Amino acid sequence: MGAAKSDLLQGTLDLLILQVAALGPVHGYAVAQRLQQISKDVLQVQQGTLYPALHRLEERGWLKAEWRTTGTGRDAKFYSLTKTGRARLEHERSDWERMARAIGLVLRTAE
């Protein structure tokens, strides 16, 4: 039986993109592939959601982009974290971990 697909919670996409970009420069399609692979097919980000988010993060100064050639010979925009983006990633991670602990506490009260 395959893993159930899940919609991303609102506000988590920025965190996930920043985390993938922290691993090194990556083009948009590869961001979606890595998220799907790492999550064992649970997280699937559609292009119509991903590319506006990448542009938004670039406009905020959290990502920088440069055109490069992919392994398949196509030109693509590669994204990497800026110093501000790295600080934002740490902030987002901290918030996410705090929220996850709180949700865990709530779920345990139902047992």
Short mmCIF file of C-alpha atoms in Angstrom, two decimals:
data_model
loop_
_atom_site.label_atom_id
_atom_site.label_comp_id
_atom_site.label_asym_id
_atom_site.label_seq_id
_atom_site.Cartn_x
_atom_site.Cartn_y
_atom_site.Cartn_z
CA MET A 1 0.00 0.00 0.00
CA GLY A 2 1.42 3.43 -0.94
CA ALA A 3 1.89 6.31 1.45
CA ALA A 4 -1.07 8.64 1.77
CA LYS A 5 -0.52 11.99 0.08
CA SER A 6 -0.78 15.06 2.27
CA ASP A 7 -1.45 18.70 1.55
CA LEU A 8 1.20 20.97 2.99
CA LEU A 9 0.10 22.89 6.02
CA GLN A 10 -0.19 26.57 5.30
CA GLY A 11 3.09 28.31 6.15
CA THR A 12 5.33 25.24 5.96
CA LEU A 13 6.37 25.52 2.32
CA ASP A 14 8.82 28.37 2.99
CA LEU A 15 10.50 26.33 5.73
CA LEU A 16 10.79 23.28 3.48
CA ILE A 17 12.21 25.24 0.55
CA LEU A 18 14.75 26.98 2.77
CA GLN A 19 15.78 23.62 4.23
CA VAL A 20 16.34 22.10 0.79
CA ALA A 21 18.26 25.18 -0.38
CA ALA A 22 20.47 24.91 2.72
CA LEU A 23 21.83 21.66 1.28
CA GLY A 24 23.30 23.56 -1.69
CA PRO A 25 22.24 25.37 -4.85
CA VAL A 26 19.16 23.77 -6.38
CA HIS A 27 16.77 24.52 -9.22
CA GLY A 28 13.02 24.59 -8.73
CA TYR A 29 12.16 21.21 -10.17
CA ALA A 30 14.87 19.62 -7.99
CA VAL A 31 13.34 21.24 -4.88
CA ALA A 32 10.06 19.46 -5.58
CA GLN A 33 11.85 16.18 -6.33
CA ARG A 34 13.91 16.32 -3.13
CA LEU A 35 10.89 17.07 -0.97
CA GLN A 36 9.00 14.17 -2.51
CA GLN A 37 11.98 11.81 -2.20
CA ILE A 38 12.94 12.75 1.38
CA SER A 39 9.31 12.51 2.53
CA LYS A 40 8.86 9.14 0.82
CA ASP A 41 6.22 10.57 -1.55
CA VAL A 42 4.09 12.13 1.20
CA LEU A 43 4.98 15.72 0.26
CA GLN A 44 4.28 16.63 -3.35
CA VAL A 45 4.55 20.28 -4.30
CA GLN A 46 2.88 21.41 -7.50
CA GLN A 47 4.70 23.80 -9.84
CA GLY A 48 1.91 26.35 -9.46
CA THR A 49 2.66 26.49 -5.75
CA LEU A 50 6.42 26.04 -5.81
CA TYR A 51 7.54 28.69 -8.29
CA PRO A 52 5.58 31.57 -6.75
CA ALA A 53 7.06 30.58 -3.37
CA LEU A 54 10.60 30.56 -4.78
CA HIS A 55 10.06 34.01 -6.27
CA ARG A 56 8.59 35.28 -2.99
CA LEU A 57 11.58 34.00 -1.01
CA GLU A 58 13.95 35.58 -3.52
CA GLU A 59 12.11 38.92 -3.25
CA ARG A 60 12.39 38.77 0.55
CA GLY A 61 16.14 38.29 0.22
CA TRP A 62 16.14 34.80 1.74
CA LEU A 63 17.21 33.12 -1.49
CA LYS A 64 19.50 34.29 -4.24
CA ALA A 65 19.22 32.93 -7.75
CA GLU A 66 21.54 32.55 -10.68
CA TRP A 67 21.12 30.95 -14.08
CA ARG A 68 23.13 27.75 -14.60
CA THR A 69 23.04 24.74 -16.84
CA THR A 70 21.47 21.60 -15.38
CA GLY A 71 22.87 18.10 -15.73
CA THR A 72 20.55 17.61 -18.69
CA GLY A 73 21.89 20.68 -20.49
CA ARG A 74 18.94 22.98 -19.83
CA ASP A 75 19.33 26.45 -18.38
CA ALA A 76 17.58 26.85 -15.03
CA LYS A 77 17.53 29.24 -12.14
CA PHE A 78 19.47 27.78 -9.21
CA TYR A 79 18.54 28.96 -5.73
CA SER A 80 20.76 29.15 -2.67
CA LEU A 81 20.35 30.57 0.82
CA THR A 82 21.49 34.07 1.64
CA LYS A 83 22.82 34.97 5.07
CA THR A 84 19.38 36.42 5.87
CA GLY A 85 17.78 33.21 4.55
CA ARG A 86 19.92 31.07 6.83
CA ALA A 87 18.85 33.16 9.84
CA ARG A 88 15.22 32.88 8.72
CA LEU A 89 15.57 29.10 8.39
CA GLU A 90 16.81 28.86 11.97
CA HIS A 91 13.90 31.01 13.16
CA GLU A 92 11.36 28.92 11.17
CA ARG A 93 12.85 25.65 12.45
CA SER A 94 12.63 26.86 16.03
CA ASP A 95 9.00 27.92 15.58
CA TRP A 96 8.14 24.61 13.90
CA GLU A 97 9.74 22.54 16.67
CA ARG A 98 7.92 24.55 19.36
CA MET A 99 4.61 24.08 17.54
CA ALA A 100 5.21 20.36 17.01
CA ARG A 101 5.91 19.88 20.73
CA ALA A 102 2.71 21.75 21.61
CA ILE A 103 0.63 19.68 19.18
CA GLY A 104 2.21 16.51 20.59
CA LEU A 105 1.14 17.54 24.09
CA VAL A 106 -2.42 18.16 22.92
CA LEU A 107 -2.59 14.82 21.11
CA ARG A 108 -1.32 12.95 24.16
CA THR A 109 -4.15 14.38 26.30
CA ALA A 110 -6.65 12.47 24.18
CA GLU A 111 -5.20 9.10 25.20
#
